[in-house]
Structure formats: structure tokens, C-alpha cells
Coordinates of C-alpha atoms and ligand atoms in Angstrom, one line a residue:
M11 CA -36.2 35.3 -138.4
S12 CA -33.3 36.4 -140.4
T13 CA -30.0 34.3 -139.2
E14 CA -27.7 37.0 -141.5
R15 CA -25.0 38.2 -139.2
K16 CA -24.4 42.0 -139.7
V17 CA -21.5 43.2 -141.9
V18 CA -18.2 45.1 -140.4
L19 CA -16.0 46.5 -143.0
T20 CA -13.0 48.6 -142.6
C21 CA -9.7 49.1 -143.7
A22 CA -5.8 50.8 -143.6
Q23 CA -3.9 52.2 -145.8
P24 CA -0.1 50.6 -146.3
T25 CA 1.6 53.1 -146.8
G26 CA 5.0 53.2 -144.0
N27 CA 4.5 51.1 -141.1
L28 CA 1.6 50.9 -138.6
H29 CA 2.1 52.8 -135.6
I30 CA 0.4 52.2 -131.9
G31 CA -2.5 54.8 -133.0
N32 CA -3.5 52.7 -135.9
Y33 CA -3.5 49.7 -133.0
L34 CA -5.4 51.3 -130.1
G35 CA -7.8 53.1 -132.4
A36 CA -8.5 50.9 -134.8
I37 CA -7.4 47.1 -135.0
R38 CA -7.4 45.8 -132.0
N39 CA -11.1 46.8 -131.9
W40 CA -11.9 44.8 -135.1
A41 CA -10.5 42.0 -133.3
E42 CA -13.3 42.4 -130.6
L43 CA -16.0 41.9 -133.4
L44 CA -15.1 38.5 -134.9
D45 CA -17.6 36.6 -133.3
D46 CA -20.5 38.5 -134.1
Y47 CA -19.8 40.0 -137.4
E48 CA -19.6 39.3 -140.5
C49 CA -16.1 41.0 -141.0
Y50 CA -14.4 42.2 -143.8
F51 CA -10.6 44.2 -143.3
G52 CA -9.4 45.3 -146.2
I53 CA -5.5 46.8 -147.0
V54 CA -6.0 50.1 -149.1
D55 CA -3.3 49.6 -151.6
M56 CA -4.9 51.7 -154.2
H57 CA -5.8 55.1 -151.6
A58 CA -2.0 54.6 -150.6
I59 CA -1.3 55.9 -154.4
T60 CA -2.5 59.0 -153.8
V61 CA 0.7 60.6 -152.1
P62 CA 4.2 60.1 -153.6
Y63 CA 5.4 56.6 -153.0
V64 CA 8.0 54.1 -154.2
P65 CA 5.9 50.7 -155.9
A66 CA 8.6 48.0 -154.5
E67 CA 8.1 49.6 -151.4
L68 CA 3.7 49.4 -151.7
R69 CA 4.3 45.9 -152.3
R70 CA 6.4 44.9 -149.5
S71 CA 4.3 47.2 -146.8
S72 CA 0.7 45.7 -148.4
L73 CA 2.4 42.3 -147.2
D74 CA 3.8 43.4 -143.9
T75 CA 0.2 45.0 -142.8
L76 CA -1.3 42.1 -143.9
A77 CA 0.7 40.3 -141.6
L78 CA 0.5 42.7 -138.8
Y79 CA -3.3 42.4 -139.4
V80 CA -3.2 38.6 -138.3
A81 CA -0.4 39.2 -135.8
C82 CA -3.0 41.8 -133.8
G83 CA -5.9 39.0 -133.7
L84 CA -7.5 39.5 -136.9
D85 CA -7.6 35.3 -137.3
P86 CA -8.3 34.4 -141.1
E87 CA -10.9 31.8 -140.5
R88 CA -12.8 34.4 -139.2
C89 CA -12.8 37.7 -140.7
R90 CA -12.0 38.2 -144.5
L91 CA -8.3 39.9 -144.7
F92 CA -8.3 41.3 -148.6
L93 CA -6.3 43.8 -150.6
Q94 CA -8.4 46.4 -152.7
S95 CA -6.7 46.1 -155.9
H96 CA -7.6 42.4 -155.9
V97 CA -11.0 43.0 -155.8
T98 CA -13.1 44.1 -159.3
G99 CA -15.5 46.9 -158.0
H100 CA -14.2 49.3 -155.7
T101 CA -12.4 51.5 -158.6
E102 CA -16.2 51.0 -160.4
L103 CA -18.6 51.8 -157.8
A104 CA -16.4 54.3 -156.9
W105 CA -16.7 56.3 -160.3
I106 CA -20.4 55.9 -160.2
L107 CA -20.9 57.2 -156.8
G108 CA -18.5 60.1 -157.7
C109 CA -21.0 60.9 -160.5
V110 CA -23.5 61.5 -157.0
T111 CA -21.3 63.2 -155.2
P112 CA -21.3 67.4 -155.3
L113 CA -17.8 68.7 -155.7
G114 CA -18.0 70.9 -152.7
Q115 CA -18.6 68.6 -150.1
L116 CA -14.9 66.7 -151.6
E117 CA -13.4 70.2 -151.3
R118 CA -14.7 70.6 -147.5
M119 CA -13.1 67.5 -146.4
T120 CA -10.7 67.9 -143.8
Q121 CA -8.2 65.7 -144.7
F122 CA -8.3 66.7 -148.6
K123 CA -7.4 70.4 -146.6
D124 CA -4.9 69.4 -144.8
K125 CA -2.8 67.3 -147.7
A126 CA -3.9 70.0 -150.6
R127 CA -2.2 73.0 -148.7
R128 CA 0.6 70.8 -147.3
Q129 CA 1.5 69.6 -151.5
G130 CA 0.2 72.7 -152.7
E131 CA 1.0 72.6 -156.8
R132 CA 1.4 69.2 -156.7
V133 CA -1.7 67.8 -155.5
N134 CA -3.5 65.2 -157.9
A135 CA -6.8 64.6 -158.5
G136 CA -6.9 61.3 -156.7
L137 CA -6.5 63.2 -153.2
L138 CA -9.9 64.9 -153.9
Y139 CA -11.5 61.5 -154.7
Y140 CA -10.0 59.8 -152.1
P141 CA -13.1 59.7 -150.2
V142 CA -15.2 58.8 -153.1
L143 CA -13.1 55.5 -153.3
M144 CA -13.3 55.2 -149.5
A145 CA -17.0 55.3 -149.8
A146 CA -17.6 52.6 -152.4
D147 CA -14.8 50.2 -150.1
I148 CA -17.7 50.3 -147.3
L149 CA -21.1 50.1 -150.2
L150 CA -19.4 48.0 -152.1
Y151 CA -19.9 45.5 -149.2
N152 CA -22.8 46.9 -147.8
A153 CA -21.2 47.1 -144.6
D154 CA -23.8 47.8 -141.6
L155 CA -20.9 49.3 -139.4
V156 CA -17.4 51.0 -139.8
P157 CA -15.0 51.0 -137.0
V158 CA -12.2 53.9 -137.2
G159 CA -10.4 56.4 -135.0
E160 CA -11.8 59.8 -135.1
D161 CA -10.1 61.0 -138.0
Q162 CA -11.6 59.1 -140.6
K163 CA -15.3 59.7 -139.0
Q164 CA -15.6 62.4 -141.1
H165 CA -15.2 60.5 -144.2
V166 CA -18.1 57.6 -142.6
E167 CA -20.4 60.5 -142.8
L168 CA -19.8 61.5 -145.9
C169 CA -20.1 58.1 -147.2
R170 CA -23.5 58.3 -145.7
D171 CA -24.6 60.9 -147.5
I172 CA -23.8 59.6 -150.5
A173 CA -25.3 56.2 -149.7
H174 CA -28.1 58.4 -149.5
K175 CA -28.0 60.4 -152.1
F176 CA -27.6 57.2 -154.6
N177 CA -30.8 55.6 -153.1
N178 CA -32.7 58.5 -153.4
T179 CA -31.7 59.3 -157.4
Y180 CA -32.1 55.4 -158.1
S181 CA -34.1 53.6 -155.3
E182 CA -33.4 51.9 -152.0
T183 CA -29.8 50.0 -152.7
F184 CA -27.0 50.9 -149.8
R185 CA -28.0 50.5 -146.4
L186 CA -26.5 53.8 -144.0
P187 CA -23.5 52.2 -142.9
D188 CA -22.9 53.1 -138.7
V189 CA -19.5 54.5 -137.6
Y190 CA -17.8 53.5 -134.1
V191 CA -14.8 55.4 -132.6
P192 CA -13.8 54.0 -129.9
S193 CA -13.7 55.4 -126.1
T194 CA -10.0 55.4 -125.4
G195 CA -7.3 55.5 -128.2
A196 CA -9.7 56.9 -130.7
R197 CA -7.0 59.8 -131.4
I198 CA -3.2 58.8 -130.7
R199 CA -1.1 61.8 -130.9
S200 CA 2.0 62.6 -131.8
L201 CA 4.9 61.9 -129.3
Q202 CA 7.0 65.0 -130.9
D203 CA 3.8 67.6 -131.5
P204 CA 1.2 66.4 -129.3
E205 CA -1.1 69.1 -131.4
R206 CA -1.4 66.3 -133.8
K207 CA -2.3 62.8 -134.5
M208 CA 0.1 60.4 -134.5
S209 CA 0.7 59.8 -138.1
K210 CA 2.6 57.0 -140.8
S211 CA 3.1 60.0 -143.2
D212 CA 4.9 62.4 -140.5
D213 CA 8.4 63.0 -141.7
N214 CA 9.3 63.0 -137.9
T215 CA 9.3 59.3 -137.4
N216 CA 10.3 59.7 -133.5
G217 CA 6.7 61.6 -132.9
A218 CA 5.5 57.4 -134.0
L219 CA 5.7 54.2 -132.0
Y220 CA 5.7 51.8 -134.9
L221 CA 4.1 48.0 -133.9
L222 CA 7.7 46.6 -135.3
D223 CA 9.9 49.2 -133.5
E224 CA 12.6 46.9 -131.2
P225 CA 11.3 47.6 -127.3
R226 CA 14.9 50.0 -126.8
V227 CA 13.7 52.1 -130.1
L228 CA 10.0 52.0 -128.2
R229 CA 11.9 52.6 -125.1
K230 CA 14.1 55.9 -126.3
K231 CA 10.8 57.3 -128.4
I232 CA 8.7 57.5 -124.7
M233 CA 11.7 58.5 -122.6
S234 CA 11.9 61.2 -125.1
A235 CA 8.7 62.1 -126.2
V236 CA 7.8 66.3 -125.6
T237 CA 5.7 66.7 -122.2
D238 CA 4.2 69.8 -120.9
S239 CA 6.0 72.7 -118.1
G240 CA 5.4 71.4 -114.5
S241 CA 5.5 68.4 -113.0
E242 CA 2.1 67.4 -112.6
I243 CA 0.9 63.7 -114.2
V244 CA -2.6 64.6 -114.9
A245 CA -4.8 64.2 -118.1
R246 CA -5.5 67.8 -119.4
E247 CA -6.3 70.3 -121.8
D248 CA -2.7 72.4 -121.0
K249 CA -0.9 69.2 -120.6
P250 CA -1.4 67.6 -124.2
G251 CA 1.9 65.5 -124.2
V252 CA 0.8 63.8 -120.6
T253 CA -2.3 63.6 -121.9
N254 CA -1.2 61.7 -124.7
L255 CA 1.0 59.3 -122.9
L256 CA -2.0 58.9 -119.9
T257 CA -4.0 58.0 -122.9
I258 CA -1.8 55.6 -124.5
W259 CA -0.8 53.4 -121.1
S260 CA -4.4 53.5 -120.3
A261 CA -5.4 52.0 -123.6
A262 CA -2.4 49.7 -123.6
T263 CA -3.4 48.5 -119.9
G264 CA -7.2 49.1 -119.7
R265 CA -6.4 50.9 -116.7
P266 CA -8.6 54.4 -116.5
I267 CA -6.8 57.2 -116.5
A268 CA -7.8 58.0 -113.1
E269 CA -6.5 54.9 -111.8
L270 CA -3.5 55.9 -113.4
E271 CA -2.7 59.8 -112.6
E272 CA -3.5 58.2 -108.6
A273 CA -0.5 55.7 -109.0
C274 CA 2.2 58.1 -110.6
R275 CA 1.1 60.5 -107.1
G276 CA 4.3 61.0 -105.5
L277 CA 7.0 59.8 -108.6
S278 CA 8.8 62.7 -108.9
G279 CA 9.3 64.6 -112.6
Y280 CA 8.7 62.8 -115.8
A281 CA 11.2 59.9 -116.1
P282 CA 9.5 57.3 -114.0
F283 CA 6.3 58.1 -115.2
K284 CA 7.7 57.6 -118.3
E285 CA 9.5 54.6 -117.9
L286 CA 6.1 52.7 -116.7
V287 CA 4.5 53.9 -120.2
A288 CA 7.6 51.6 -122.2
D289 CA 6.6 49.6 -119.9
A290 CA 3.3 48.9 -120.9
V291 CA 4.1 49.6 -124.1
V292 CA 6.6 47.2 -124.6
S293 CA 4.4 44.5 -123.0
L294 CA 1.7 45.2 -125.6
L295 CA 3.7 44.9 -128.6
E296 CA 6.4 42.2 -128.1
P297 CA 3.9 39.1 -128.1
I298 CA 3.0 40.8 -132.0
Q299 CA 6.1 41.3 -132.8
L300 CA 7.1 38.0 -131.9
R301 CA 3.9 36.3 -133.6
Y302 CA 4.4 39.2 -137.3
K303 CA 8.2 37.4 -136.9
A304 CA 6.9 33.6 -137.4
L305 CA 4.3 34.5 -140.0
A306 CA 6.1 37.1 -142.1
E307 CA 8.7 34.5 -142.9
D308 CA 6.0 31.9 -143.9
K309 CA 5.5 33.4 -147.9
S310 CA 3.2 30.5 -148.9
R311 CA 0.9 30.9 -145.4
L312 CA 0.5 34.9 -146.9
E313 CA -0.4 33.7 -150.0
S314 CA -3.4 31.5 -149.5
I315 CA -4.4 34.2 -146.6
I316 CA -4.4 36.9 -149.8
A317 CA -6.2 34.3 -152.2
Q318 CA -8.7 33.3 -149.8
G319 CA -9.7 36.7 -148.4
A320 CA -9.6 38.2 -152.2
E321 CA -12.0 35.1 -153.1
A322 CA -14.6 35.9 -150.2
A323 CA -14.5 39.5 -150.7
Q324 CA -15.4 39.5 -154.3
K325 CA -18.2 37.2 -153.8
R326 CA -19.5 40.0 -151.8
A327 CA -18.8 42.7 -154.4
W328 CA -20.6 41.8 -157.3
R329 CA -23.5 41.3 -155.6
T330 CA -23.4 44.8 -155.1
L331 CA -21.5 45.7 -158.1
S332 CA -24.4 43.9 -160.8
K333 CA -27.2 45.2 -158.7
V334 CA -26.1 48.8 -158.8
T335 CA -25.2 49.1 -162.7
R336 CA -28.6 47.5 -162.9
K337 CA -30.3 50.3 -161.5
T338 CA -27.2 53.1 -162.8
G339 CA -29.4 52.2 -166.3
F340 CA -26.0 49.6 -167.4
V341 CA -26.7 46.8 -170.3
E342 CA -26.3 43.7 -168.6
R343 CA -22.6 42.5 -169.4
P344 CA -22.7 39.4 -171.7
R345 CA -22.3 36.3 -169.9
K346 CA -19.0 34.2 -170.7
Ligands
TYM410 P1 -5.4 54.7 -142.3 O1 -4.8 54.0 -143.0 O2 -5.0 56.7 -141.7 O3 -5.8 54.4 -140.8 C1 -6.1 53.0 -140.1 C2 -7.0 53.4 -138.7 O4 -6.2 53.7 -137.9 C3 -7.2 55.0 -137.4 N1 -6.5 56.0 -137.0 C4 -5.6 56.1 -135.6 N2 -6.4 56.1 -134.2 C5 -5.8 56.5 -133.1 N3 -5.0 57.4 -133.4 C6 -4.4 57.9 -134.2 N4 -3.0 58.4 -134.0 C7 -4.7 57.5 -135.8 N5 -4.5 57.5 -137.0 C8 -5.1 56.1 -137.6 C9 -7.9 55.5 -138.5 O5 -9.0 56.1 -138.2 C10 -8.1 53.8 -139.3 O6 -9.4 53.6 -138.4 N6 -9.1 56.4 -145.0 C11 -8.8 55.7 -144.5 C12 -8.8 54.1 -144.7 C13 -9.8 53.3 -145.7 C14 -11.4 53.1 -144.9 C15 -12.0 52.9 -146.0 C16 -11.3 53.2 -143.1 C17 -9.8 53.3 -146.8 N7 -11.4 52.8 -147.0 C18 -13.6 51.8 -145.7 C19 -12.7 52.6 -142.9 C20 -14.0 52.3 -144.1 C21 -7.1 55.6 -143.8 O7 -6.8 56.6 -144.3 O8 -7.0 55.0 -142.2

């Protein structure tokens, strides 16, 4: 019987600051997989250049994201944390996969359509190709499981289609990865526009609770969150603002939404409710912020985590890449 552990791969973009949606919908759940899976967690700096950005800020936020990964519980001794641009293979595999991916399927991706609509004429080809690079991130590690928030589910499904197409074209090579979306916290919405997801790239920074916001800022944003008409504190479709706050509170504390609704019965108005949500968010994020501060100042520790992660990730990536290039019909690279 094989004792090999199944492989988990997932990533986040280092654009801007990570927010509580990234934590509750993604990173926190990754930390629970460390004991049972061989885990690879990437920081996808190459995806981050598909939208306008400032190079110096990308460099800084890539390191910040790494420090936050560790502060959120991704122990580098028990998983591999790596920067996408440090591992040879992501873009090489993306090119090969792109050649078996129908163009129409990329044009139909919801996230591409949204971003393309917003960017108009300025939209670049990288944005269209983005899901192929994401498929390469996953398949390069031959991952069994990909934990993501709701918004990335479509991209993982496309990755399965691409893997299937490659296997059919060239013979069995890739496992078809399963997607795992958490039951609570998979879609945290903007505090200012609860019809939309909380997003790093939102122009209105009051809509997002960033992991590194000071407690007073977190409180202020929650107190000024958009709520709905009426005064009932219940999770219901016609009350997206209140539902979002209840979801955050529930995901932050592990208490079911029904129990929280019950606890709010008798409160007068939304203000005391928001204060309870703020208390829960501050207690959740304070320990993460303390751990982040200690690590962000320790440059040599960060450098050693990066080096160790890149080496382990590269080792697995080479294995897949050489198999794929052989199957694709490329002549074997000369050995040094
Ligand atoms: P990114 O950087 O936007 O988000 C990182 C993770 O956070 C989840 N997430 C959310 N969850 C709940 N509520 C929200 N408001 C919210 N916003 C974001 C995302 O679903 C994701 O799990 N394309 C990916 C990065 C990527 C990737 C990959 C992921 C590149 N290659 C390979 C998995 C596997 C992205 O932009 O995630």
C-alpha cells in the first residue's frame, strides 16, 4: 500500500493586502490540511502583473503575503511556501496547456468578462490567459485537491477540463484535481456593496477588512458597513448587508448563524450588533497581526523560508515538466 500523502496546491495573488475574505474563505482552511496532505502554497506574483501595478509595491507585497501566510498558521516546517516566479515550469507548462485550451472557453470565464468589461480597450492578453497559468500552477504539482473560495471554483473546473484534454491528447499524465470550497466564509462580501465580493482590488478600501488593519480601523469599517432597511438581525436574501456581517461573525467564531441571530434578539438597532461583530473580528485578527509584526522584521527568516520553499517546489515541478515535455514531443534537454 502506498504511504504517499495526497497533494494540496493553492495560491493567492500578492496584489494589495490580504483581507478577511482571503483568510476565512481560504488561508484558514489551508492550515487545517497540513497534517494530512503534502501541501504547496504559492504566492502568484506572475498573475499579479495582469492588471496595472507598481513593481516596487509588488515586491513588498509578495514578502508581506509570505509573512502573513506564516502568521495565519501556514507553518513552513510542515508545508512548502513559494513564490511562483521562483519556480521554473509555471509559464512553460502554461504555454503547452494553452495549446490544448479552446479560446472560447477562456472568453467565457466570468472573472475575465468582469475585468475586461471594466478595462475596455486596455485589457491585455495576460488577463485572458490567466486561467491557463492557474491551471499550470495546479497541474505542475499534480495536485489532488485545490481549496479555494467560491469565486475561484470556475477556474479550477476549467483546470480539470484542460487536464482531461491533455490526457486525452497525449496519454494519461495529470490527476484531475478536486476543488474544495468551505461551507462558511466561501464568499465574504464587500462591507460597502454587499452585492459584490470583498476584493483586494476594490477602489473603496472601506469595503474590505484587511488582515493588517489596526483594531480601531476594523471597528470603524464595521460600524459604517452598509446595512439594510428594517431592524431585524437575520440572514436573509433581502438583507445582504446584515447577512454578510452575520457570516463574518459566524466564520470568525465558529458559532452557527442561527445561534447568533438568537443572541441578537432584543438588541435595539444595528449599532450594538455591529459592535459584537467588531469584537469578534478584532479578537480573530489581533494574534495574527502580532505574529506578522515579529516575522516581517526578521528578514533572514523570511529569506530562508523562501529558499526552502522554492527548492521543494522546484523538485516536484521538474518531475512533471520533464514528463510533459517528453509526451509533447520535445527533444530531451541536453544534460549539463
Ligand atoms: P485571490 O488572490 O483573489 O484569492 C486568494 C484566495 O482567497 C479566496 N477569496 C475569497 N474567499 C471568500 N470571500 C472572498 N471575498 C474572497 N476573495 C478571495 C479566493 O477564492 C482564493 O482561494 N486566481 C487566484 C490565485 C491562484 C490560484 C492558483 C488559486 C493562482 N493560481 C492555483 C488556486 C490554485 C486568485 O486570484 O485568488
